[in-house]
Amino acid sequence: MHILCRLYPWSGTRVGGRETFLILFSCVSDFWSDRTPLHEAAYQGRLLQIRSLIVQGFHVDTLTMDRVSPLHEACLGGHYACAKFLLDNGANRSASIHTPHLLASPVHEAAKKGHRECLELLLSYGADIDMELPVVGTPLYSACMARAAACVRLLLHSGAAVRIGCGQDSPLHAAVRGGGPNVVDILLDFGADECCRNAEGKTPLDLSSANSAVRVGLQKKGTRCGHSRELHKPI
């Protein structure tokens, strides 16, 4: 697709309008050609169709070229019954995590989309609650970035490490970036370290906007870090 885009740029030079469209359309079709009916059924939440396709011989862990599994699709869509059926039929709960694509696992997908029931299901089937992936971080980190408070609470009640996020970035840093004051409160109640510094040397308080609900929440809980130089900058 990248080669075709270079040969036929969108700059207005015509290479035969209709013909160009057909070439590009064909390329897009090839890109999606490895997405199976099982993936589509899982994403749409069609349980009966999933059952039928597996009976017909579709493998429960069929992967696309980008290593997306049907379980990924079910968790993205928040389809609990479909996810449970796939797991009951042997789906890999940690599918496609060790790949060059650094794709989030199903538990990350459920956490960041706020699909609490799917998340609880995956954890009950033994998904790694503190699985940390490059860029993606842990499921808790993903949920904090997305302000998915119900999933944050579930993960913490289920034993997720409150201080493990993405490299030196903590879940609390993620919650501040995401702008979720309720998520910040939950993390602090579970012992999050408001003084921890990320790779840039910033604390969560440093990342918060002046007069924001997030900053008020951090200060209300009694930050022990002292005043950051950032707080004294003119606004």
Short mmCIF file of C-alpha atoms in Angstrom, two decimals:
data_model
loop_
_atom_site.label_atom_id
_atom_site.label_comp_id
_atom_site.label_asym_id
_atom_site.label_seq_id
_atom_site.Cartn_x
_atom_site.Cartn_y
_atom_site.Cartn_z
CA MET A 1 0.00 0.00 0.00
CA HIS A 2 2.84 2.40 0.80
CA ILE A 3 4.44 1.71 -2.61
CA LEU A 4 1.17 2.37 -4.42
CA CYS A 5 0.71 5.59 -2.48
CA ARG A 6 4.11 6.77 -3.64
CA LEU A 7 3.37 5.83 -7.25
CA TYR A 8 -0.08 7.34 -7.22
CA PRO A 9 -0.02 10.30 -4.82
CA TRP A 10 -3.15 12.18 -3.83
CA SER A 11 -1.62 15.39 -5.26
CA GLY A 12 -4.06 15.59 -8.16
CA THR A 13 -1.93 14.06 -10.93
CA ARG A 14 -4.32 11.80 -12.76
CA VAL A 15 -3.24 8.32 -13.66
CA GLY A 16 -6.65 7.46 -15.03
CA GLY A 17 -9.16 8.09 -12.25
CA ARG A 18 -11.16 4.90 -12.47
CA GLU A 19 -8.15 2.66 -12.95
CA THR A 20 -6.31 4.19 -10.00
CA PHE A 21 -9.35 3.61 -7.80
CA LEU A 22 -9.50 -0.04 -8.77
CA ILE A 23 -5.81 -0.55 -7.99
CA LEU A 24 -6.09 1.11 -4.59
CA PHE A 25 -9.31 -0.73 -3.80
CA SER A 26 -7.65 -4.01 -4.66
CA CYS A 27 -4.79 -3.16 -2.32
CA VAL A 28 -7.16 -2.37 0.54
CA SER A 29 -9.00 -5.62 -0.09
CA ASP A 30 -5.72 -7.52 0.14
CA PHE A 31 -4.96 -5.79 3.43
CA TRP A 32 -8.22 -7.09 4.93
CA SER A 33 -8.17 -10.44 3.17
CA ASP A 34 -6.75 -12.22 6.23
CA ARG A 35 -9.59 -11.04 8.48
CA THR A 36 -11.79 -14.11 8.80
CA PRO A 37 -15.55 -14.42 9.29
CA LEU A 38 -14.72 -15.57 12.83
CA HIS A 39 -13.02 -12.25 13.57
CA GLU A 40 -16.00 -10.33 12.22
CA ALA A 41 -18.51 -12.44 14.16
CA ALA A 42 -16.53 -11.93 17.39
CA TYR A 43 -16.33 -8.17 16.86
CA GLN A 44 -20.07 -7.95 16.10
CA GLY A 45 -20.96 -10.15 19.09
CA ARG A 46 -22.65 -12.88 17.03
CA LEU A 47 -22.38 -15.87 19.33
CA LEU A 48 -24.41 -18.30 17.20
CA GLN A 49 -22.28 -17.52 14.17
CA ILE A 50 -19.10 -18.04 16.21
CA ARG A 51 -20.37 -21.46 17.31
CA SER A 52 -21.20 -22.37 13.73
CA LEU A 53 -17.83 -21.22 12.35
CA ILE A 54 -15.88 -23.19 14.92
CA VAL A 55 -17.95 -26.30 14.14
CA GLN A 56 -17.11 -25.71 10.47
CA GLY A 57 -13.41 -25.85 11.31
CA PHE A 58 -12.27 -22.29 12.00
CA HIS A 59 -9.52 -22.34 14.61
CA VAL A 60 -10.39 -20.46 17.78
CA ASP A 61 -6.99 -18.72 17.75
CA THR A 62 -6.93 -17.77 14.07
CA LEU A 63 -4.69 -14.69 13.76
CA THR A 64 -4.64 -11.90 11.20
CA MET A 65 -1.35 -10.67 9.70
CA ASP A 66 -1.26 -8.14 12.53
CA ARG A 67 -1.83 -11.05 14.93
CA VAL A 68 -5.29 -10.02 16.05
CA SER A 69 -7.27 -12.94 17.45
CA PRO A 70 -11.05 -13.41 17.65
CA LEU A 71 -10.72 -12.99 21.43
CA HIS A 72 -9.18 -9.55 20.84
CA GLU A 73 -12.21 -8.64 18.74
CA ALA A 74 -14.71 -9.89 21.32
CA CYS A 75 -12.97 -7.91 24.08
CA LEU A 76 -12.78 -4.77 21.93
CA GLY A 77 -16.53 -4.97 21.42
CA GLY A 78 -17.26 -5.85 25.04
CA HIS A 79 -19.04 -9.07 24.09
CA TYR A 80 -18.86 -11.14 27.28
CA ALA A 81 -20.72 -14.22 26.01
CA CYS A 82 -18.54 -14.41 22.89
CA ALA A 83 -15.34 -13.97 24.88
CA LYS A 84 -16.40 -16.68 27.33
CA PHE A 85 -17.28 -19.10 24.55
CA LEU A 86 -13.89 -18.53 22.88
CA LEU A 87 -12.06 -19.02 26.19
CA ASP A 88 -14.07 -22.16 26.95
CA ASN A 89 -12.98 -23.48 23.57
CA GLY A 90 -9.29 -22.92 24.23
CA ALA A 91 -8.64 -19.34 23.08
CA ASN A 92 -5.29 -17.94 24.17
CA ARG A 93 -6.07 -15.31 26.81
CA SER A 94 -2.70 -13.60 26.11
CA ALA A 95 -2.79 -13.87 22.33
CA SER A 96 -0.20 -12.03 20.23
CA ILE A 97 1.68 -10.20 22.96
CA HIS A 98 5.20 -11.28 21.94
CA THR A 99 5.28 -9.83 18.45
CA PRO A 100 6.99 -6.99 16.61
CA HIS A 101 3.59 -5.26 16.53
CA LEU A 102 3.58 -4.79 20.33
CA LEU A 103 -0.16 -5.34 20.13
CA ALA A 104 -2.13 -5.10 23.36
CA SER A 105 -3.41 -8.37 24.77
CA PRO A 106 -7.14 -9.04 25.24
CA VAL A 107 -6.90 -7.99 28.91
CA HIS A 108 -5.43 -4.63 27.87
CA GLU A 109 -8.18 -4.16 25.28
CA ALA A 110 -10.94 -4.88 27.80
CA ALA A 111 -9.34 -2.57 30.39
CA LYS A 112 -8.89 0.43 28.11
CA LYS A 113 -12.36 0.08 26.57
CA GLY A 114 -13.97 -0.02 30.01
CA HIS A 115 -15.47 -3.47 29.48
CA ARG A 116 -15.51 -4.55 33.12
CA GLU A 117 -17.27 -7.89 32.63
CA CYS A 118 -14.85 -9.01 29.92
CA LEU A 119 -11.93 -7.90 32.06
CA GLU A 120 -13.20 -9.83 35.06
CA LEU A 121 -13.73 -12.87 32.84
CA LEU A 122 -10.16 -12.77 31.50
CA LEU A 123 -8.73 -12.41 35.00
CA SER A 124 -10.78 -15.39 36.17
CA TYR A 125 -9.21 -17.42 33.35
CA GLY A 126 -5.73 -16.52 34.55
CA ALA A 127 -4.76 -13.50 32.43
CA ASP A 128 -1.62 -11.80 33.76
CA ILE A 129 -2.92 -8.80 35.69
CA ASP A 130 0.43 -6.99 35.65
CA MET A 131 1.50 -7.81 32.08
CA GLU A 132 3.58 -4.82 30.99
CA LEU A 133 4.11 -4.24 27.27
CA PRO A 134 6.31 -1.59 25.63
CA VAL A 135 4.32 1.58 24.87
CA VAL A 136 1.09 -0.07 26.08
CA GLY A 137 2.13 -0.63 29.70
CA THR A 138 0.04 -2.70 32.11
CA PRO A 139 -3.73 -3.23 31.96
CA LEU A 140 -4.03 -0.81 34.90
CA TYR A 141 -2.01 1.80 33.01
CA SER A 142 -4.26 1.37 29.95
CA ALA A 143 -7.40 1.73 32.06
CA CYS A 144 -6.04 4.87 33.76
CA MET A 145 -5.19 6.50 30.42
CA ALA A 146 -8.75 5.80 29.26
CA ARG A 147 -10.36 7.02 32.52
CA ALA A 148 -12.06 3.63 32.85
CA ALA A 149 -12.73 3.95 36.59
CA ALA A 150 -14.70 0.71 36.98
CA CYS A 151 -11.88 -1.28 35.39
CA VAL A 152 -9.27 0.54 37.48
CA ARG A 153 -11.14 -0.37 40.65
CA LEU A 154 -11.58 -3.99 39.55
CA LEU A 155 -7.89 -4.37 38.71
CA LEU A 156 -6.78 -2.91 42.03
CA HIS A 157 -9.25 -5.02 44.02
CA SER A 158 -7.96 -8.05 42.09
CA GLY A 159 -4.37 -7.36 43.13
CA ALA A 160 -2.88 -5.23 40.35
CA ALA A 161 0.32 -3.44 41.35
CA VAL A 162 -0.63 0.21 41.79
CA ARG A 163 2.88 1.45 40.97
CA ILE A 164 3.62 -0.55 37.82
CA GLY A 165 2.68 1.30 34.66
CA CYS A 166 4.72 1.76 31.49
CA GLY A 167 8.45 1.98 32.11
CA GLN A 168 8.98 4.83 34.58
CA ASP A 169 5.51 6.21 33.93
CA SER A 170 3.19 5.11 36.74
CA PRO A 171 -0.57 4.51 36.52
CA LEU A 172 -0.96 7.77 38.47
CA HIS A 173 0.93 9.64 35.74
CA ALA A 174 -1.46 8.05 33.23
CA ALA A 175 -4.53 9.05 35.24
CA VAL A 176 -3.33 12.66 35.43
CA ARG A 177 -2.65 12.72 31.68
CA GLY A 178 -6.07 11.22 31.02
CA GLY A 179 -7.70 13.90 33.16
CA GLY A 180 -9.65 11.55 35.41
CA PRO A 181 -9.96 12.95 38.97
CA ASN A 182 -12.00 9.96 40.15
CA VAL A 183 -9.32 7.59 38.85
CA VAL A 184 -6.65 9.64 40.63
CA ASP A 185 -8.61 9.32 43.89
CA ILE A 186 -8.93 5.56 43.49
CA LEU A 187 -5.20 5.14 42.86
CA LEU A 188 -4.26 7.28 45.86
CA ASP A 189 -6.66 5.29 48.06
CA PHE A 190 -4.78 2.15 46.98
CA GLY A 191 -1.38 3.60 47.86
CA ALA A 192 -0.16 5.18 44.62
CA ASP A 193 3.02 7.20 45.09
CA GLU A 194 2.24 10.80 44.19
CA CYS A 195 5.95 11.67 44.45
CA CYS A 196 7.23 9.17 41.86
CA ARG A 197 9.02 10.68 38.88
CA ASN A 198 8.87 9.51 35.29
CA ALA A 199 11.68 9.45 32.72
CA GLU A 200 11.40 13.24 32.35
CA GLY A 201 11.69 13.71 36.10
CA LYS A 202 8.04 14.77 36.41
CA THR A 203 5.74 13.85 39.28
CA PRO A 204 2.00 13.41 38.67
CA LEU A 205 1.47 16.84 40.23
CA ASP A 206 3.89 18.35 37.72
CA LEU A 207 1.75 16.98 34.89
CA SER A 208 -1.55 18.32 36.22
CA SER A 209 -3.09 21.51 34.87
CA ALA A 210 -3.44 24.52 37.15
CA ASN A 211 -6.79 24.70 38.98
CA SER A 212 -7.89 21.37 37.47
CA ALA A 213 -9.93 18.83 39.42
CA VAL A 214 -7.00 16.43 39.08
CA ARG A 215 -4.58 18.86 40.72
CA VAL A 216 -7.06 19.68 43.47
CA GLY A 217 -7.46 15.95 44.13
CA LEU A 218 -3.72 15.41 44.35
CA GLN A 219 -3.26 18.33 46.73
CA LYS A 220 -6.28 17.36 48.81
CA LYS A 221 -4.77 13.95 49.48
CA GLY A 222 -1.74 15.73 50.94
CA THR A 223 1.16 15.44 48.52
CA ARG A 224 4.45 14.98 50.33
CA CYS A 225 6.63 16.05 47.42
CA GLY A 226 6.95 19.72 48.21
CA HIS A 227 6.21 22.42 45.68
CA SER A 228 7.37 21.75 42.16
CA ARG A 229 9.06 24.54 40.30
CA GLU A 230 6.33 24.08 37.70
CA LEU A 231 3.77 25.38 40.19
CA HIS A 232 5.58 28.69 40.46
CA LYS A 233 5.67 29.34 36.74
CA PRO A 234 3.42 32.21 35.62
CA ILE A 235 0.21 31.02 34.03
#
